[in-house]
Coordinates of C-alpha atoms in Angstrom, one line a residue:
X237 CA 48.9 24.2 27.3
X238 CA 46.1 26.2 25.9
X239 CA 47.2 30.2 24.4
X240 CA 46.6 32.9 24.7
X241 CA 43.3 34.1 23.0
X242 CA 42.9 37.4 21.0
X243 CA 39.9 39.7 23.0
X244 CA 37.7 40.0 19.4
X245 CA 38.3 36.1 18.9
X246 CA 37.0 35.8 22.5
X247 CA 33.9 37.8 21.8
X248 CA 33.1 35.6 18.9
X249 CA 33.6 32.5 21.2
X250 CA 31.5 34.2 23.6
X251 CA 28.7 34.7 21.5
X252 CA 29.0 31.4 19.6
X253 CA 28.7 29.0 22.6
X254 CA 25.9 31.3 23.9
X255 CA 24.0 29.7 21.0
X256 CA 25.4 26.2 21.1
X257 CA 24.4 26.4 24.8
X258 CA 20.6 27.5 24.3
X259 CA 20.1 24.3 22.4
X260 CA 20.4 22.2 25.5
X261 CA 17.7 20.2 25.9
X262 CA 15.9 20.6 29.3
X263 CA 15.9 16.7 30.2
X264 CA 14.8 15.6 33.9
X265 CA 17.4 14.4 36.0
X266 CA 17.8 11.2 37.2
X267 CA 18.5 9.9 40.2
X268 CA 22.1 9.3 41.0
X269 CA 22.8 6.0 39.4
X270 CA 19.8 4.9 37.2
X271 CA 20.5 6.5 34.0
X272 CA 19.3 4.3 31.3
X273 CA 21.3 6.6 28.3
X274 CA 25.1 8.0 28.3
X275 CA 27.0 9.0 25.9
X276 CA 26.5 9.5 22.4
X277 CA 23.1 9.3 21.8
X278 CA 23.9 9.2 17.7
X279 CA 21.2 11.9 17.4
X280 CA 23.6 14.8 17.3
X281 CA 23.1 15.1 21.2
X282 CA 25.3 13.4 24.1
X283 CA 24.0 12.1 27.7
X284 CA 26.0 12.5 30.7
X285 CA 27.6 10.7 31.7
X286 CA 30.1 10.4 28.7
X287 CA 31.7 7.4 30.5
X288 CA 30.1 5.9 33.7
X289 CA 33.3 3.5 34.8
X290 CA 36.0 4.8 37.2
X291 CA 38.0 7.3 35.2
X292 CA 38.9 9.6 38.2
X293 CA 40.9 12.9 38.9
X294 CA 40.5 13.7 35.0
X295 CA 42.5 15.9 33.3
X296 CA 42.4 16.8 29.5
X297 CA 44.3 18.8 26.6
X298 CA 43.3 19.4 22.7
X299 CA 46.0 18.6 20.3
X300 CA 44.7 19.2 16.4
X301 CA 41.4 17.4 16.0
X302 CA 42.8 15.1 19.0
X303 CA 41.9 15.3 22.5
X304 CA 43.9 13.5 24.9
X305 CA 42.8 12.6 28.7
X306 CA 45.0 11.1 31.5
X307 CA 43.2 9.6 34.9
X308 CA 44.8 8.5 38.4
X309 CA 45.2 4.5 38.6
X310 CA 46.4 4.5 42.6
X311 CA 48.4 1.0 42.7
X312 CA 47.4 -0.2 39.5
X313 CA 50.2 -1.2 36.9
X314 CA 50.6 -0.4 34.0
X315 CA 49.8 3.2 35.7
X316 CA 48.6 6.6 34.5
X317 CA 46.2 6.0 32.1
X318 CA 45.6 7.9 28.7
X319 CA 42.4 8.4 26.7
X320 CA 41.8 9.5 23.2
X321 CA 38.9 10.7 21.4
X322 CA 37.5 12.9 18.4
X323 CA 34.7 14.7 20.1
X324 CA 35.1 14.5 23.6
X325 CA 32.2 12.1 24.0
X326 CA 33.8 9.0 22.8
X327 CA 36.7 7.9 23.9
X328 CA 39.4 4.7 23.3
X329 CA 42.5 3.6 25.7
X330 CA 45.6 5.0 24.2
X331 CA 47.7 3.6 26.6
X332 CA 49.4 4.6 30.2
X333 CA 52.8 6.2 31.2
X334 CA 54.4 3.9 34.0
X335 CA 55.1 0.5 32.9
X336 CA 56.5 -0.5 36.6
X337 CA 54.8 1.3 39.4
X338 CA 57.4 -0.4 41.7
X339 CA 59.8 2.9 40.5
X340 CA 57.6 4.9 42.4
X341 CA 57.6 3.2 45.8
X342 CA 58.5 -0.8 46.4
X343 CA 55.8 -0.7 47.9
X344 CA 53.9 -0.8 44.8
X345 CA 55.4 -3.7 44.3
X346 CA 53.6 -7.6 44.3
X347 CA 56.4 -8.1 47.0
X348 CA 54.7 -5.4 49.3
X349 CA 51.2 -4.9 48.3
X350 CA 50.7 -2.0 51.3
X351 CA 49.4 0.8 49.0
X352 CA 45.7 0.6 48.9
X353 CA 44.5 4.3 48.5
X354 CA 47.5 5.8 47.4
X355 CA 50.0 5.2 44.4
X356 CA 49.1 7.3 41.6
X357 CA 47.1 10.4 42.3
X358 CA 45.4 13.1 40.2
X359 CA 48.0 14.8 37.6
X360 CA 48.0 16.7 34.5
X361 CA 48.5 16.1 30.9
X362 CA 49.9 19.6 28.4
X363 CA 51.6 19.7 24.9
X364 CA 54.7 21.8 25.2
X365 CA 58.0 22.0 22.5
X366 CA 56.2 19.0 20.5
X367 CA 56.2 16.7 23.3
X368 CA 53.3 15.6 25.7
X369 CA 54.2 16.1 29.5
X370 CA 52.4 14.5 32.3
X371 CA 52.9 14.9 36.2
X372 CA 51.5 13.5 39.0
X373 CA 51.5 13.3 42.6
X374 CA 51.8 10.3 45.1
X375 CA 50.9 11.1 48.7
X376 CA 53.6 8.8 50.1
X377 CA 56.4 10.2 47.5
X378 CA 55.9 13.6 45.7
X379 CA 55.3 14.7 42.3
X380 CA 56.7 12.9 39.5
X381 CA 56.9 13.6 35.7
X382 CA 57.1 12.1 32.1
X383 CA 57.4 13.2 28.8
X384 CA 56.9 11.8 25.3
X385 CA 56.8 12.5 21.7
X386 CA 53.5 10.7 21.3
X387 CA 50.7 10.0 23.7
X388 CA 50.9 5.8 23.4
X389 CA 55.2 6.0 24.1
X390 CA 57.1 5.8 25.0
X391 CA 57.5 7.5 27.6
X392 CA 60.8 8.6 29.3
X393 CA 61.6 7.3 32.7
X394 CA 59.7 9.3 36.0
X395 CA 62.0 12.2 37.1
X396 CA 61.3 12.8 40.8
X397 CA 60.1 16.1 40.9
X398 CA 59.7 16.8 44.4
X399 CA 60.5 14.1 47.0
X400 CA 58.2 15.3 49.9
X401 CA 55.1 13.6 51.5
X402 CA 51.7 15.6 52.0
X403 CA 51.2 17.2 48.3
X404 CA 49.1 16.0 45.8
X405 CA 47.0 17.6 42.4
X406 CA 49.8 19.1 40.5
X407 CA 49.6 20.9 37.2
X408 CA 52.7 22.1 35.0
X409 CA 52.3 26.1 33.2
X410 CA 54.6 26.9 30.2
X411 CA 54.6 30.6 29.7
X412 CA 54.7 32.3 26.2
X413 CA 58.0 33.0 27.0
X414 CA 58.7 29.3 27.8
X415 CA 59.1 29.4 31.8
X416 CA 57.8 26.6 33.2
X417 CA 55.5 26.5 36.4
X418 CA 54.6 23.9 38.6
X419 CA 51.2 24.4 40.9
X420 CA 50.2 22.3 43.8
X421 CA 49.0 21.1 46.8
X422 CA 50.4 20.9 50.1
X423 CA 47.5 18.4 51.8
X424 CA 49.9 18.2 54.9
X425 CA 50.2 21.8 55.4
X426 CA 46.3 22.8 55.5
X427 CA 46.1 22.6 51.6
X428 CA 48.1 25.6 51.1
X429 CA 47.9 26.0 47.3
X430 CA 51.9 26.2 45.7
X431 CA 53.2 27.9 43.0
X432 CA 56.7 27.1 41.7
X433 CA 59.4 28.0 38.6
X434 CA 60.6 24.9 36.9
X435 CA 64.1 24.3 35.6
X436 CA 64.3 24.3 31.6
X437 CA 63.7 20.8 31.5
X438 CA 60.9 20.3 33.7
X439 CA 62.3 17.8 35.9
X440 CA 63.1 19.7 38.7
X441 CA 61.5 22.8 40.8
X442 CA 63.7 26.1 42.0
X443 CA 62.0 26.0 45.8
X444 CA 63.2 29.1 46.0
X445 CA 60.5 30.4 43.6
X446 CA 58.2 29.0 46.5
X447 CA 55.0 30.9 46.6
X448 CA 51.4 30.3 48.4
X449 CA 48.9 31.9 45.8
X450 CA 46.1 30.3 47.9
X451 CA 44.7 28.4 50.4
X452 CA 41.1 27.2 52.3
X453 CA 39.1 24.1 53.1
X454 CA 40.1 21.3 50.5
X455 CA 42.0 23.3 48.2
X456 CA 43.2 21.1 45.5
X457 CA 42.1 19.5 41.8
X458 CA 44.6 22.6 40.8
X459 CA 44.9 23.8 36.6
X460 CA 46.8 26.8 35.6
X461 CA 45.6 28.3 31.9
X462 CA 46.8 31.9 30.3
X463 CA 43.7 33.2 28.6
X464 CA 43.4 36.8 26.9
X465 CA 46.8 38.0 29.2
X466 CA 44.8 36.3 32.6
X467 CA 46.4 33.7 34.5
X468 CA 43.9 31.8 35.8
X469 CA 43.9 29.3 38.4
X470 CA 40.9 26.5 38.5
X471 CA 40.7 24.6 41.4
X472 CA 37.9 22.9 44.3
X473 CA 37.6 23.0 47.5
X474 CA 34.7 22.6 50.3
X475 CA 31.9 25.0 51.1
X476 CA 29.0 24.3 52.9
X477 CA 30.1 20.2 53.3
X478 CA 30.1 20.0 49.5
X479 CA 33.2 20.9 46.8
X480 CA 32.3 23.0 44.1
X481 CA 34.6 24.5 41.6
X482 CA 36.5 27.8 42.4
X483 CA 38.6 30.3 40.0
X484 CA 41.2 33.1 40.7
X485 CA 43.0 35.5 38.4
X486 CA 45.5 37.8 38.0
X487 CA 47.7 39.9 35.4
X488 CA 50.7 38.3 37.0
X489 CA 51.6 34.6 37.5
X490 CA 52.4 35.4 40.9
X491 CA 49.6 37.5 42.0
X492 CA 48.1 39.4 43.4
X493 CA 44.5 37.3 42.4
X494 CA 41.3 38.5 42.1
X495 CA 38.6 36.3 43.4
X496 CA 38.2 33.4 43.9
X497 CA 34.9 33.1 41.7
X498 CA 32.6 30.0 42.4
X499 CA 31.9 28.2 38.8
X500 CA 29.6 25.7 40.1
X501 CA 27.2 24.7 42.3
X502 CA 28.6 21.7 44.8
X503 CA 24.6 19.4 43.9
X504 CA 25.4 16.5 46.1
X505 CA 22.5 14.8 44.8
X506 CA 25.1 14.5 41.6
X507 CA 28.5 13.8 43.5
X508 CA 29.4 16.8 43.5
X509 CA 31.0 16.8 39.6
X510 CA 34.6 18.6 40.5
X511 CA 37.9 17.8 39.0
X512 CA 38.6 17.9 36.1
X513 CA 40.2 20.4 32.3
X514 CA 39.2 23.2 30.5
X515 CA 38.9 22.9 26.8
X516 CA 38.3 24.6 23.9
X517 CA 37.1 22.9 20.3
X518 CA 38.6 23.8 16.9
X519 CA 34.8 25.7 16.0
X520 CA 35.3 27.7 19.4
X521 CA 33.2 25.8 22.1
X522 CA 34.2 25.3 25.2
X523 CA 33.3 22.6 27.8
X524 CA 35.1 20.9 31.3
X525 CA 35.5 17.3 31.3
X526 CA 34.9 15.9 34.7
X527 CA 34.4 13.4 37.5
X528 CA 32.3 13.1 39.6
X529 CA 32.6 12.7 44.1
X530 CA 33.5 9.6 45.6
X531 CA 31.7 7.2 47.3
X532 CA 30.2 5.3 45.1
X533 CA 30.5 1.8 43.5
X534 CA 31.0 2.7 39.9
X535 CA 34.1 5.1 40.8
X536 CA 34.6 8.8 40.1
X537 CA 32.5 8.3 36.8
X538 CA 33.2 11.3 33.5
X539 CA 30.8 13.5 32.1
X540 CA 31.4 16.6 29.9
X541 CA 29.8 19.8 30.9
X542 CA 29.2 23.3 28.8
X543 CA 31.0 26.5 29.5
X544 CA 29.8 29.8 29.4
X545 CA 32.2 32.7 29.8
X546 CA 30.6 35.6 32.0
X547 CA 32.7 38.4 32.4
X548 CA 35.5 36.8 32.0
X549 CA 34.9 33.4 33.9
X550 CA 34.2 30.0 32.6
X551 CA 30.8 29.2 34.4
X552 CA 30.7 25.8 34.0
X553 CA 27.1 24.2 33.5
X554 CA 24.3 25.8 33.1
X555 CA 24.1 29.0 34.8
X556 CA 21.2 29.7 37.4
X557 CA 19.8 32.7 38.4
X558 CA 23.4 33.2 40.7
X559 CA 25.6 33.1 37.6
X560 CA 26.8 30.1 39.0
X561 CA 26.6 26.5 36.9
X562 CA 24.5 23.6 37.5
X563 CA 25.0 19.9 36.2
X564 CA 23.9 19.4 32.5
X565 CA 22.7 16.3 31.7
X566 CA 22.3 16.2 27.5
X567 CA 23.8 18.6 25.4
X568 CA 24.3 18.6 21.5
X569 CA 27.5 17.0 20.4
X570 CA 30.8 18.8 20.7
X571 CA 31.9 17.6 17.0
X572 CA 29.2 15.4 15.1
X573 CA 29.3 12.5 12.8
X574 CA 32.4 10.7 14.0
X575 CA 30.8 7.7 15.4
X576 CA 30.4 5.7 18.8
X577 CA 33.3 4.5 20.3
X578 CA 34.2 3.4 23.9
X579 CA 37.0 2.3 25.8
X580 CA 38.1 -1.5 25.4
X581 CA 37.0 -3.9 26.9
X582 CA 37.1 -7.8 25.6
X583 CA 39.9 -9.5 25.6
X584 CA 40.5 -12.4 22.8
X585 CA 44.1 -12.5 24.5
X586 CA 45.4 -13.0 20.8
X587 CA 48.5 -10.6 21.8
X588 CA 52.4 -10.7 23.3
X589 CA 50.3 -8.4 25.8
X590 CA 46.8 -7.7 27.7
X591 CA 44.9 -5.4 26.0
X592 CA 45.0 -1.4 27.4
X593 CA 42.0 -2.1 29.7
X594 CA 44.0 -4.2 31.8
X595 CA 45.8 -3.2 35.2
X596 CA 47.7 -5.5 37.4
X597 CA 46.8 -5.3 41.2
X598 CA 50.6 -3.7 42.0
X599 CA 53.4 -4.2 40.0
X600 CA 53.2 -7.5 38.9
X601 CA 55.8 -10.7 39.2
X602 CA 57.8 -10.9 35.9
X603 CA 57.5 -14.6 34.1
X604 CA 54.4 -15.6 36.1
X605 CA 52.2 -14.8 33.4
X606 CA 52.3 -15.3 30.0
X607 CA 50.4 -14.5 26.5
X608 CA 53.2 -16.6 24.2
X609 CA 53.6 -20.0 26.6
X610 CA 49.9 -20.6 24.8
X611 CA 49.0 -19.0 21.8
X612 CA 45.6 -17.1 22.2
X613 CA 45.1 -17.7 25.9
X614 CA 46.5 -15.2 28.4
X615 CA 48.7 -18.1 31.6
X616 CA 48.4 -17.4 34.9
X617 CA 50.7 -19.5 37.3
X618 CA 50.0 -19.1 40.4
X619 CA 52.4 -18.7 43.7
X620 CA 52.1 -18.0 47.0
X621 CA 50.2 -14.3 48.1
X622 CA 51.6 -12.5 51.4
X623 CA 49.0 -13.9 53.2
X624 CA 46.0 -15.9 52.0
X625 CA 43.7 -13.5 51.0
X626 CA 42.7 -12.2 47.6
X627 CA 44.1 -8.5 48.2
X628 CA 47.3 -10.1 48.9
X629 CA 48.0 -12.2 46.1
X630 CA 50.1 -10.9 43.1
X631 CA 49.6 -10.9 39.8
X632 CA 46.0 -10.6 39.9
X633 CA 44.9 -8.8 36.4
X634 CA 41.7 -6.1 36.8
X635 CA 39.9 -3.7 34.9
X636 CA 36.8 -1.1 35.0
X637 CA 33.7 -2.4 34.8
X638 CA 30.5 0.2 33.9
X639 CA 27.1 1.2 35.5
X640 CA 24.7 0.4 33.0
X641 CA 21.2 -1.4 32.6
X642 CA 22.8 -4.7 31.9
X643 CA 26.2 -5.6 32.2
X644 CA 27.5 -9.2 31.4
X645 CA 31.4 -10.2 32.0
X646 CA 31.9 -14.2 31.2
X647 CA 35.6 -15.8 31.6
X648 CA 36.6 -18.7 29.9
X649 CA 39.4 -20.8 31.7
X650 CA 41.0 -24.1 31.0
X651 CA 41.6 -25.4 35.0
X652 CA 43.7 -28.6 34.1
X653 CA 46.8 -27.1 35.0
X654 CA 45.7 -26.3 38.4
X655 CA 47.7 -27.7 41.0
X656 CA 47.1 -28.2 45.3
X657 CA 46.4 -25.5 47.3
X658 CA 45.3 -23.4 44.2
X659 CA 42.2 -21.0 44.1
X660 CA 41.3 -19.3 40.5
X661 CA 38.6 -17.2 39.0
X662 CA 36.7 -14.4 38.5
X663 CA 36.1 -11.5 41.0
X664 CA 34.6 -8.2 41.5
X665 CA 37.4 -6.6 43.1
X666 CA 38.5 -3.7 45.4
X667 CA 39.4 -3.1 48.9
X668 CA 38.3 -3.3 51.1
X669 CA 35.6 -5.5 49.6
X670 CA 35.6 -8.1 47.4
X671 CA 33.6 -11.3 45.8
X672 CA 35.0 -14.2 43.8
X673 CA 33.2 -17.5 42.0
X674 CA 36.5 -20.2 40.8
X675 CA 37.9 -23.4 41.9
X676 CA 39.7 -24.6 45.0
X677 CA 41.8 -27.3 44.4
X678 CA 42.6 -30.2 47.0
X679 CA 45.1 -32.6 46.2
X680 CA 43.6 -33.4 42.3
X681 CA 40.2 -32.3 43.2
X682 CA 38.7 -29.0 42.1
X683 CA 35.7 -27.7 44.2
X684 CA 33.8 -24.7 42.9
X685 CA 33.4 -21.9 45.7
X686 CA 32.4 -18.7 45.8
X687 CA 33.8 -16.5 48.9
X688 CA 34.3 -12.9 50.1
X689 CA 36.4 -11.2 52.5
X690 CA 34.2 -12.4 55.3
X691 CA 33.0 -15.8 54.3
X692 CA 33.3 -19.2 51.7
X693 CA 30.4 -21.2 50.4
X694 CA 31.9 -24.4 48.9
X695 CA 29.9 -25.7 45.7
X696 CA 30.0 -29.0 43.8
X697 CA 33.3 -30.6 42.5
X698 CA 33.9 -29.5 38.8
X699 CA 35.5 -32.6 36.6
X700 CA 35.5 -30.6 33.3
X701 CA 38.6 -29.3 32.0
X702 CA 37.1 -26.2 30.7
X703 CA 35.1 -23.6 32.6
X704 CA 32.9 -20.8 32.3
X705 CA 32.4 -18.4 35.0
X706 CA 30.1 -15.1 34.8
X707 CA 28.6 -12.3 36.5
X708 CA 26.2 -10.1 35.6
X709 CA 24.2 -6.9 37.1
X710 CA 22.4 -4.0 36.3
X711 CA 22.2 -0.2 37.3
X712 CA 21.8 -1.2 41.0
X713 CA 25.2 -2.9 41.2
X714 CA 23.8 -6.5 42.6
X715 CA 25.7 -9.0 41.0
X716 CA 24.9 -12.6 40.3
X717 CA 27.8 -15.1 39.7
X718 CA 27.1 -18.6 37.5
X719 CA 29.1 -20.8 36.2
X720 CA 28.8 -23.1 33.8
X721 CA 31.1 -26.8 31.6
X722 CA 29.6 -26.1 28.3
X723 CA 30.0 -22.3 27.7
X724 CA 26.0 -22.6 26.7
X725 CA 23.9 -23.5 30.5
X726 CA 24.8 -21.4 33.6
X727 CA 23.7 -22.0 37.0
X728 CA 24.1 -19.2 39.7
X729 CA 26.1 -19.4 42.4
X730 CA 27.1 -18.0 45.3
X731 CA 24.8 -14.8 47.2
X732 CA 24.1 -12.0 45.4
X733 CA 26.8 -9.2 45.8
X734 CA 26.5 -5.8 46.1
X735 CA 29.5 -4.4 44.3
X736 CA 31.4 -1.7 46.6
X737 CA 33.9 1.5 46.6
X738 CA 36.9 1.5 48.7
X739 CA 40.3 3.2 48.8
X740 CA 39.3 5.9 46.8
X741 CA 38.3 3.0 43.8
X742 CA 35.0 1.6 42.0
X743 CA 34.4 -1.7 41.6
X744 CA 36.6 -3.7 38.9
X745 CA 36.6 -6.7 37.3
X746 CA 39.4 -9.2 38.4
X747 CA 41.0 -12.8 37.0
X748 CA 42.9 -14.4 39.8
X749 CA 45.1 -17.3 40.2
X750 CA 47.5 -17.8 43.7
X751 CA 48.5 -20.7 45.9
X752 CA 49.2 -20.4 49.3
X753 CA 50.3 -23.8 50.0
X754 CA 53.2 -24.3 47.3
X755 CA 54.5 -21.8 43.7
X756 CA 52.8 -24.3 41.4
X757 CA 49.5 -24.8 39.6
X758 CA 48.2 -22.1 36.2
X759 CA 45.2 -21.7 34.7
X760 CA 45.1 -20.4 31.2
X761 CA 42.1 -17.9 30.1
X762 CA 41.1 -18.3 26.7
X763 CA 38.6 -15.0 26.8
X764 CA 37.1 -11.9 28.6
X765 CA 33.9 -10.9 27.3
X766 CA 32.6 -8.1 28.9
X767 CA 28.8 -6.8 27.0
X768 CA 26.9 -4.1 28.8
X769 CA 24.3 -1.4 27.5
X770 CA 25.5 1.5 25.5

């Protein structure tokens, strides 16, 4: 929860950030897609994006010198995901909030695996009586909500909220008094905008408190913020075919608003950067982190946009001639000198667990995986899927992959415990669309084959006991898998595959292992080592 801020302090902000923002340097911008710089640039300046991998429906909170982020993960387990970082440009995995998604819905669940697209949608993270809160919605089941002491756990059991279909976006309000409020949308009611009391312990909503404060075409990404004795309530919604950013205000939490102001321009040609938090730095900056539209391979990518207050309203961007904001593509740094960090990725599998990066395809089955059966090499057994097709096999482990100029993930497997019927490997994953380069066994023979959701090209039989499979591509998304017995000569394999969005996702990287003729057979993965341009 961000406080209230004294009017002079305000003015000094103001001023402030209206230098820090005429030092942005005037950089071209690129065509969606081909940006050969993100991030920290180590110069004292930042490139946007901050993080160009599938951290969508962002949301973000300061704590201290700490700033924590949470993104959606759909049907993804563990679920929820939290980010940390010093300066709002580089950030680390910090953990996520549901261990078993299957408490949600059984349909999360390996067992069901009918979820695709929903699951875990955009929420909100705020610091309230020394705890960390988070709530989120699922379109299927309501809004849910957690607490904890510290961002990485734990975290208490999800308390259902509110058990209704249609709503989605919420974000939780403490007052200065200490009243809790609860905003959100109603998708299933023409995205009537609702704005609720909470009980004292968050867990539950008086729906007698039941107010509309707002309503039009797409309303939703909601954030509730008190600044200078304003309520203010950020949210997006569609004008003109594209979402842009909209704020209303009042004195009142329940209205009557003033507005709603428009704080950015929708710039398709950028995908439409809309969803996202509000935040303020220790020196008095302010700046929205983001994501950006869908449709795209790499995901609902993050960048971190200026803020200018103008009259009153956080114009976020650059302003144009309309007072409105347009994207920002390199800005100076937020804090400086802390050094470049980025979200985990690499996997030694030296653990009792997979490293933060990793999310299981569903809730995955208990004791059919393994990080202690072999010391330093992460078992996957394989059993049978619901049908025999890669999106309904269980216990397949994923995570983000990035759009950079070069991107290299290589796996390496040890395929002697494989057993008939068995298929294992590596995959670029989502659905509906997938590609995969591993082994088909047949009886004792293993057959290298690379296959999609619409066909199978069957390679030469592999008589190694160890195997290295790869794939690499750049900022066009056009991977090339190899493979290779001595870890040192790869051959490629397989057509080239352009990676793909579906169900609301970017593409991932995936390790599979399932059998749909018998429960038998493992592989055991010594490494992931995923190297791309930073």
């Amino acid at each position: 929860m961000m406080r209230p801020i004294a009017t002079a302090f305000l003015i000094v902000t103001l001023l402030c950030f209206g230098k820090a923002n005429s030092q942005i340097k005037q950089t071209a911008a690129p065509i969606w897609g081909n940006w050969v710089r993100w991030g920290d640039q180590l110069d004292g300046t930042y490139c946007n994006p901050v993080l160009p991998g599938d951290y969508a429906d962002i949301d973000c909170i300061r704590l201290g010198n700490d700033y924590y982020a949470v993104s959606s993960t759909f049907q993804y387990s563990p679920g929820f995901i939290i980010l940390n970082s010093k300066d709002l440009v580089n950030w680390s995995i910090k953990g996520h909030v549901v261990n078993d998604i299957s408490v949600i819905s059984p349909a999360m669940n390996y067992t069901r695996m009918d979820r695709y697209g929903r699951g875990i949608w955009a929420g909100a993270i705020r610091y309230h009586n020394k705890r960390f809160w988070v709530y989120f919605g699922d379109p299927d089941e309501g809004y849910f909500m957690s607490s904890a002491a510290k961002p990485e756990g734990p975290w208490t059991p999800l308390k259902h909220v509110l058990a209704e279909t249609g709503w989605d976006d919420p974000c939780p309000f403490w007052d200065d008094n200490g009243q809790g409020y609860l905003v959100g949308t109603r998708f299933a009611d023409n995205y009537n905008v609702h704005l609720f009391k909470m009980s004292a312990d968050g867990a539950s909503l008086n729906l007698k408190s039941d107010k509309v404060i707002y309503r039009s075409e797409g309303s939703e990404a909601n954030k509730l913020y008190k600044f200078n004795g304003y309520y203010y309530h950020l949210f997006s919604e569609v004008r003109n075919h594209v979402r842009v950013l909209m704020m209303e205000r009042a004195r009142n939490i329940w209205g009557p608003y003033e507005g709603p102001r428009q704080l950015s321009e929708g710039q398709p040609q950028f995908n439409e950067p809309n969803q996202g938090g509000l935040i303020q730095t220790p020196g008095g900056k302010w700046y929205f982190l983001t994501h950006h539209g869908s449709g795209d391979w790499s995901g609902r990518i993050m960048s971190l946009l200026p803020v200018t207050w103008i009259d009153g309203w956080p114009i976020i961007g650059k302003p144009n001639a309309a007072g409105i904001g347009e994207m920002v593509w390199q800005a100076p740094m937020p804090v400086k000198g802390g050094g470049r960090v980025v979200p985990q990725s690499s996997d030694e599998f030296e653990g009792t667990a997979p490293g933060p990066q990793w999310e299981w395809n569903y809730q995955p089955r208990a004791g059919k995986w393994s990080l202690i059966q072999r010391k330093g090499w992460l078992r996957l057994q394989a059993f049978k899927p619901l049908k025999n097709d890669l999106l309904q096999a269980g216990n397949t482990i994923t995570q983000r992959c990035y759009r950079s100029v070069t991107n290299n993930a290589t796996i390496k497997i040890d395929v002697s415990g494989m057993a008939n019927g068995q298929r294992a490997g590596l995959s670029h994953f989502g659905s509906p669309n997938y590609a995969a380069l591993g082994l088909k066994c047949t009886g004792t023979v293993k057959q290298l084959e690379f296959f999609t959701k619409d066909s199978t090209i069957a390679g030469p039989v592999i008589e190694a006991r160890t195997l290295w499979l790869r794939t690499v591509w750049g900022l066009d998304g056009k991977s090339k898998f190899s493979y290779s017995t001595n870890g040192k000569d790869f051959e490629q394999f397989g057509e080239i595959y352009q990676l793909n969005w579906g169900s609301y996702r970017g593409d991932r990287l995936a390790i599979y292992s399932f059998n749909n003729e018998q429960e038998a057979g493992y592989i055991d993965v010594d490494y992931m080592h995923y190297r791309y341009t930073n």
